[in-house]
GROMACS .gro file of N, CA and C in nm:
model
  333
    1MET      N    1  -1.460  -0.239  -0.481
    1MET     CA    2  -1.323  -0.261  -0.523
    1MET      C    3  -1.282  -0.402  -0.480
    2PRO      N    4  -1.219  -0.476  -0.570
    2PRO     CA    5  -1.175  -0.613  -0.535
    2PRO      C    6  -1.075  -0.613  -0.420
    3ILE      N    7  -1.086  -0.715  -0.336
    3ILE     CA    8  -0.998  -0.728  -0.221
    3ILE      C    9  -0.852  -0.736  -0.265
    4SER      N   10  -0.826  -0.799  -0.380
    4SER     CA   11  -0.687  -0.810  -0.426
    4SER      C   12  -0.624  -0.673  -0.451
    5ILE      N   13  -0.703  -0.577  -0.493
    5ILE     CA   14  -0.651  -0.442  -0.516
    5ILE      C   15  -0.625  -0.371  -0.383
    6ILE      N   16  -0.717  -0.389  -0.288
    6ILE     CA   17  -0.700  -0.328  -0.156
    6ILE      C   18  -0.575  -0.386  -0.089
    7LEU      N   19  -0.564  -0.518  -0.091
    7LEU     CA   20  -0.449  -0.584  -0.030
    7LEU      C   21  -0.319  -0.543  -0.099
    8GLY      N   22  -0.321  -0.537  -0.231
    8GLY     CA   23  -0.202  -0.495  -0.306
    8GLY      C   24  -0.159  -0.354  -0.270
    9SER      N   25  -0.256  -0.265  -0.252
    9SER     CA   26  -0.225  -0.127  -0.213
    9SER      C   27  -0.163  -0.122  -0.075
   10ARG      N   28  -0.213  -0.205   0.015
   10ARG     CA   29  -0.156  -0.209   0.150
   10ARG      C   30  -0.013  -0.262   0.148
   11ILE      N   31   0.009  -0.364   0.069
   11ILE     CA   32   0.144  -0.421   0.059
   11ILE      C   33   0.238  -0.314   0.003
   12ARG      N   34   0.196  -0.243  -0.100
   12ARG     CA   35   0.277  -0.135  -0.156
   12ARG      C   36   0.304  -0.027  -0.052
   13PHE      N   37   0.200   0.009   0.023
   13PHE     CA   38   0.215   0.111   0.128
   13PHE      C   39   0.322   0.071   0.228
   14TYR      N   40   0.314  -0.051   0.281
   14TYR     CA   41   0.412  -0.096   0.380
   14TYR      C   42   0.552  -0.109   0.319
   15ARG      N   43   0.558  -0.154   0.194
   15ARG     CA   44   0.688  -0.165   0.128
   15ARG      C   45   0.754  -0.028   0.116
   16LYS      N   46   0.677   0.071   0.072
   16LYS     CA   47   0.731   0.207   0.057
   16LYS      C   48   0.766   0.265   0.194
   17GLU      N   49   0.682   0.238   0.294
   17GLU     CA   50   0.708   0.288   0.429
   17GLU      C   51   0.840   0.234   0.482
   18LYS      N   52   0.870   0.108   0.449
   18LYS     CA   53   0.995   0.046   0.493
   18LYS      C   54   1.112   0.078   0.399
   19LYS      N   55   1.082   0.159   0.295
   19LYS     CA   56   1.183   0.200   0.198
   19LYS      C   57   1.248   0.080   0.127
   20LEU      N   58   1.163  -0.016   0.092
   20LEU     CA   59   1.209  -0.135   0.020
   20LEU      C   60   1.170  -0.124  -0.127
   21SER      N   61   1.257  -0.162  -0.215
   21SER     CA   62   1.222  -0.173  -0.357
   21SER      C   63   1.144  -0.303  -0.375
   22GLN      N   64   1.077  -0.314  -0.488
   22GLN     CA   65   1.010  -0.440  -0.520
   22GLN      C   66   1.113  -0.552  -0.528
   23GLU      N   67   1.229  -0.522  -0.580
   23GLU     CA   68   1.333  -0.622  -0.595
   23GLU      C   69   1.382  -0.672  -0.459
   24LYS      N   70   1.402  -0.580  -0.365
   24LYS     CA   71   1.451  -0.620  -0.233
   24LYS      C   72   1.345  -0.701  -0.159
   25LEU      N   73   1.219  -0.657  -0.166
   25LEU     CA   74   1.112  -0.733  -0.101
   25LEU      C   75   1.102  -0.872  -0.163
   26ALA      N   76   1.112  -0.880  -0.293
   26ALA     CA   77   1.106  -1.009  -0.361
   26ALA      C   78   1.219  -1.100  -0.314
   27GLU      N   79   1.338  -1.043  -0.301
   27GLU     CA   80   1.453  -1.122  -0.256
   27GLU      C   81   1.430  -1.177  -0.115
   28VAL      N   82   1.383  -1.090  -0.026
   28VAL     CA   83   1.360  -1.130   0.113
   28VAL      C   84   1.250  -1.238   0.121
   29CYS      N   85   1.151  -1.226   0.035
   29CYS     CA   86   1.036  -1.318   0.039
   29CYS      C   87   1.052  -1.439  -0.052
   30ARG      N   88   1.165  -1.445  -0.123
   30ARG     CA   89   1.190  -1.553  -0.218
   30ARG      C   90   1.080  -1.557  -0.326
   31LEU      N   91   1.055  -1.441  -0.383
   31LEU     CA   92   0.957  -1.428  -0.492
   31LEU      C   93   1.022  -1.353  -0.607
   32HIS      N   94   0.959  -1.356  -0.722
   32HIS     CA   95   1.009  -1.281  -0.837
   32HIS      C   96   0.962  -1.136  -0.827
   33PRO      N   97   1.048  -1.039  -0.860
   33PRO     CA   98   1.008  -0.898  -0.851
   33PRO      C   99   0.883  -0.864  -0.933
   34SER      N  100   0.868  -0.924  -1.049
   34SER     CA  101   0.748  -0.893  -1.129
   34SER      C  102   0.622  -0.946  -1.060
   35TYR      N  103   0.635  -1.052  -0.983
   35TYR     CA  104   0.522  -1.106  -0.908
   35TYR      C  105   0.480  -1.008  -0.798
   36ILE      N  106   0.577  -0.943  -0.735
   36ILE     CA  107   0.546  -0.840  -0.634
   36ILE      C  108   0.465  -0.728  -0.700
   37GLY      N  109   0.507  -0.685  -0.817
   37GLY     CA  110   0.434  -0.580  -0.889
   37GLY      C  111   0.292  -0.622  -0.922
   38GLN      N  112   0.275  -0.745  -0.965
   38GLN     CA  113   0.141  -0.796  -0.997
   38GLN      C  114   0.053  -0.801  -0.872
   39ILE      N  115   0.112  -0.840  -0.759
   39ILE     CA  116   0.037  -0.843  -0.634
   39ILE      C  117  -0.005  -0.701  -0.596
   40GLU      N  118   0.089  -0.607  -0.603
   40GLU     CA  119   0.060  -0.469  -0.563
   40GLU      C  120  -0.047  -0.404  -0.652
   41ARG      N  121  -0.053  -0.446  -0.777
   41ARG     CA  122  -0.156  -0.392  -0.867
   41ARG      C  123  -0.287  -0.469  -0.857
   42GLY      N  124  -0.291  -0.571  -0.773
   42GLY     CA  125  -0.414  -0.648  -0.756
   42GLY      C  126  -0.440  -0.745  -0.869
   43GLU      N  127  -0.338  -0.775  -0.946
   43GLU     CA  128  -0.355  -0.865  -1.061
   43GLU      C  129  -0.346  -1.012  -1.022
   44LYS      N  130  -0.294  -1.040  -0.904
   44LYS     CA  131  -0.277  -1.178  -0.858
   44LYS      C  132  -0.351  -1.199  -0.726
   45ASN      N  133  -0.418  -1.313  -0.716
   45ASN     CA  134  -0.471  -1.357  -0.587
   45ASN      C  135  -0.364  -1.443  -0.524
   46ILE      N  136  -0.329  -1.412  -0.401
   46ILE     CA  137  -0.217  -1.481  -0.338
   46ILE      C  138  -0.265  -1.585  -0.238
   47THR      N  139  -0.177  -1.680  -0.212
   47THR     CA  140  -0.206  -1.784  -0.113
   47THR      C  141  -0.172  -1.733   0.026
   48VAL      N  142  -0.215  -1.806   0.126
   48VAL     CA  143  -0.182  -1.773   0.263
   48VAL      C  144  -0.031  -1.781   0.284
   49GLU      N  145   0.034  -1.876   0.219
   49GLU     CA  146   0.180  -1.890   0.230
   49GLU      C  147   0.249  -1.764   0.178
   50ILE      N  148   0.206  -1.713   0.064
   50ILE     CA  149   0.266  -1.591   0.008
   50ILE      C  150   0.235  -1.472   0.098
   51LEU      N  151   0.113  -1.464   0.150
   51LEU     CA  152   0.078  -1.356   0.243
   51LEU      C  153   0.169  -1.360   0.366
   52HIS      N  154   0.196  -1.479   0.415
   52HIS     CA  155   0.285  -1.494   0.531
   52HIS      C  156   0.426  -1.447   0.497
   53ARG      N  157   0.477  -1.487   0.382
   53ARG     CA  158   0.612  -1.443   0.341
   53ARG      C  159   0.618  -1.291   0.330
   54LEU      N  160   0.514  -1.233   0.269
   54LEU     CA  161   0.512  -1.087   0.253
   54LEU      C  162   0.505  -1.017   0.389
   55SER      N  163   0.423  -1.067   0.479
   55SER     CA  164   0.412  -1.004   0.611
   55SER      C  165   0.547  -1.012   0.684
   56GLN      N  166   0.615  -1.125   0.672
   56GLN     CA  167   0.746  -1.141   0.734
   56GLN      C  168   0.847  -1.044   0.671
   57GLY      N  169   0.846  -1.036   0.540
   57GLY     CA  170   0.938  -0.948   0.469
   57GLY      C  171   0.914  -0.801   0.497
   58LEU      N  172   0.788  -0.766   0.523
   58LEU     CA  173   0.752  -0.627   0.552
   58LEU      C  174   0.761  -0.594   0.701
   59GLY      N  175   0.773  -0.697   0.783
   59GLY     CA  176   0.779  -0.674   0.926
   59GLY      C  177   0.647  -0.633   0.987
   60VAL      N  178   0.538  -0.678   0.928
   60VAL     CA  179   0.404  -0.652   0.982
   60VAL      C  180   0.331  -0.785   0.993
   61SER      N  181   0.230  -0.789   1.076
   61SER     CA  182   0.156  -0.914   1.092
   61SER      C  183   0.061  -0.934   0.974
   62MET      N  184   0.024  -1.059   0.954
   62MET     CA  185  -0.076  -1.089   0.851
   62MET      C  186  -0.207  -1.019   0.887
   63ALA      N  187  -0.239  -1.016   1.015
   63ALA     CA  188  -0.361  -0.950   1.061
   63ALA      C  189  -0.362  -0.802   1.023
   64GLU      N  190  -0.245  -0.739   1.033
   64GLU     CA  191  -0.234  -0.598   0.997
   64GLU      C  192  -0.262  -0.577   0.848
   65LEU      N  193  -0.210  -0.668   0.766
   65LEU     CA  194  -0.235  -0.658   0.622
   65LEU      C  195  -0.382  -0.679   0.587
   66LEU      N  196  -0.450  -0.761   0.667
   66LEU     CA  197  -0.589  -0.797   0.637
   66LEU      C  198  -0.690  -0.718   0.719
   67GLN      N  199  -0.643  -0.634   0.810
   67GLN     CA  200  -0.734  -0.562   0.900
   67GLN      C  201  -0.840  -0.484   0.823
   68ASP      N  202  -0.965  -0.510   0.858
   68ASP     CA  203  -1.082  -0.441   0.801
   68ASP      C  204  -1.091  -0.451   0.649
   69ILE      N  205  -1.027  -0.550   0.592
   69ILE     CA  206  -1.028  -0.562   0.446
   69ILE      C  207  -1.166  -0.601   0.393
   70ASP      N  208  -1.247  -0.662   0.479
   70ASP     CA  209  -1.380  -0.702   0.436
   70ASP      C  210  -1.489  -0.612   0.493
   71GLY      N  211  -1.450  -0.492   0.533
   71GLY     CA  212  -1.546  -0.397   0.587
   71GLY      C  213  -1.651  -0.361   0.483
   72LYS      N  214  -1.762  -0.312   0.531
   72LYS     CA  215  -1.874  -0.282   0.440
   72LYS      C  216  -1.852  -0.156   0.359
   73ASP      N  217  -1.773  -0.064   0.412
   73ASP     CA  218  -1.751   0.063   0.341
   73ASP      C  219  -1.619   0.058   0.265
   74TYR      N  220  -1.623   0.011   0.141
   74TYR     CA  221  -1.504   0.005   0.057
   74TYR      C  222  -1.472   0.140  -0.005
   75ARG      N  223  -1.563   0.236   0.007
   75ARG     CA  224  -1.539   0.366  -0.055
   75ARG      C  225  -1.414   0.432  -0.002
   76GLN      N  226  -1.392   0.423   0.130
   76GLN     CA  227  -1.274   0.487   0.187
   76GLN      C  228  -1.147   0.420   0.134
   77ASP      N  229  -1.144   0.287   0.132
   77ASP     CA  230  -1.027   0.218   0.076
   77ASP      C  231  -1.008   0.254  -0.070
   78SER      N  232  -1.118   0.266  -0.143
   78SER     CA  233  -1.112   0.298  -0.285
   78SER      C  234  -1.055   0.439  -0.306
   79ILE      N  235  -1.104   0.533  -0.228
   79ILE     CA  236  -1.056   0.671  -0.240
   79ILE      C  237  -0.908   0.678  -0.203
   80LEU      N  238  -0.872   0.614  -0.091
   80LEU     CA  239  -0.731   0.616  -0.049
   80LEU      C  240  -0.642   0.547  -0.151
   81SER      N  241  -0.690   0.437  -0.208
   81SER     CA  242  -0.613   0.365  -0.309
   81SER      C  243  -0.593   0.452  -0.433
   82ASP      N  244  -0.698   0.522  -0.475
   82ASP     CA  245  -0.688   0.611  -0.591
   82ASP      C  246  -0.587   0.723  -0.566
   83ILE      N  247  -0.596   0.785  -0.448
   83ILE     CA  248  -0.504   0.892  -0.413
   83ILE      C  249  -0.361   0.840  -0.410
   84TYR      N  250  -0.343   0.727  -0.344
   84TYR     CA  251  -0.211   0.668  -0.331
   84TYR      C  252  -0.150   0.639  -0.468
   85ASN      N  253  -0.228   0.579  -0.557
   85ASN     CA  254  -0.177   0.547  -0.690
   85ASN      C  255  -0.144   0.672  -0.770
   86GLN      N  256  -0.220   0.779  -0.752
   86GLN     CA  257  -0.192   0.903  -0.822
   86GLN      C  258  -0.064   0.970  -0.773
   87MET      N  259  -0.028   0.945  -0.648
   87MET     CA  260   0.093   1.005  -0.592
   87MET      C  261   0.219   0.962  -0.667
   88PHE      N  262   0.217   0.845  -0.728
   88PHE     CA  263   0.334   0.796  -0.800
   88PHE      C  264   0.354   0.869  -0.932
   89GLN      N  265   0.257   0.949  -0.972
   89GLN     CA  266   0.264   1.016  -1.101
   89GLN      C  267   0.310   1.161  -1.091
   90ILE      N  268   0.340   1.207  -0.968
   90ILE     CA  269   0.381   1.347  -0.953
   90ILE      C  270   0.521   1.355  -0.893
   91SER      N  271   0.581   1.469  -0.907
   91SER     CA  272   0.720   1.487  -0.863
   91SER      C  273   0.730   1.496  -0.711
   92ASN      N  274   0.850   1.476  -0.660
   92ASN     CA  275   0.874   1.487  -0.516
   92ASN      C  276   0.843   1.627  -0.465
   93GLY      N  277   0.878   1.726  -0.544
   93GLY     CA  278   0.849   1.864  -0.504
   93GLY      C  279   0.700   1.888  -0.488
   94ASP      N  280   0.623   1.839  -0.583
   94ASP     CA  281   0.477   1.852  -0.574
   94ASP      C  282   0.422   1.773  -0.456
   95LEU      N  283   0.481   1.657  -0.428
   95LEU     CA  284   0.437   1.578  -0.312
   95LEU      C  285   0.461   1.655  -0.183
   96LYS      N  286   0.575   1.722  -0.172
   96LYS     CA  287   0.604   1.800  -0.052
   96LYS      C  288   0.505   1.914  -0.036
   97ARG      N  289   0.472   1.981  -0.147
   97ARG     CA  290   0.374   2.089  -0.141
   97ARG      C  291   0.237   2.035  -0.101
   98MET      N  292   0.201   1.920  -0.154
   98MET     CA  293   0.072   1.859  -0.119
   98MET      C  294   0.068   1.820   0.028
   99LYS      N  295   0.179   1.772   0.080
   99LYS     CA  296   0.185   1.734   0.222
   99LYS      C  297   0.164   1.856   0.310
  100ARG      N  298   0.229   1.968   0.275
  100ARG     CA  299   0.211   2.090   0.354
  100ARG      C  300   0.065   2.134   0.349
  101LEU      N  301   0.005   2.130   0.232
  101LEU     CA  302  -0.136   2.167   0.216
  101LEU      C  303  -0.225   2.074   0.298
  102PHE      N  304  -0.198   1.945   0.292
  102PHE     CA  305  -0.275   1.847   0.367
  102PHE      C  306  -0.262   1.872   0.518
  103ASP      N  307  -0.141   1.901   0.564
  103ASP     CA  308  -0.120   1.933   0.705
  103ASP      C  309  -0.200   2.056   0.747
  104ASP      N  310  -0.202   2.157   0.661
  104ASP     CA  311  -0.280   2.278   0.690
  104ASP      C  312  -0.429   2.246   0.700
  105ILE      N  313  -0.478   2.162   0.610
  105ILE     CA  314  -0.620   2.124   0.612
  105ILE      C  315  -0.652   2.048   0.741
  106LEU      N  316  -0.564   1.956   0.779
  106LEU     CA  317  -0.587   1.881   0.904
  106LEU      C  318  -0.586   1.973   1.024
  107ASP      N  319  -0.500   2.075   1.024
  107ASP     CA  320  -0.498   2.172   1.134
  107ASP      C  321  -0.633   2.244   1.143
  108ILE      N  322  -0.687   2.281   1.030
  108ILE     CA  323  -0.817   2.351   1.027
  108ILE      C  324  -0.927   2.257   1.079
  109ILE      N  325  -0.927   2.133   1.033
  109ILE     CA  326  -1.030   2.036   1.074
  109ILE      C  327  -1.024   2.008   1.224
  110ASN      N  328  -0.903   1.998   1.277
  110ASN     CA  329  -0.885   1.960   1.418
  110ASN      C  330  -0.896   2.076   1.516
  111HIS      N  331  -0.914   2.196   1.467
  111HIS     CA  332  -0.926   2.311   1.560
  111HIS      C  333  -1.061   2.373   1.555
   0.00000   0.00000   0.00000
């Protein structure tokens, strides 16, 4: 999987975690909202300056955004990215049910 897609997924993850819209993040970072969308979809390769602005806007370090991005096992990032992207296509109610199911599975694995 291309690094731009992995990085874009991480940026989207942190943006959603901080409950920021693409528009609000763009405003804080002095970027265009459509550019944020292109970055999150991995359609744009960004400069270090843009990465710095995004990390500042998200309140995370650049190192955090890039952590293990060049690891040898991209399968885990690919699987997580696929799951994450699919989550946007289902309802909140279904997401809540999936979370409960996931929690139950983790309880079984950890015991």
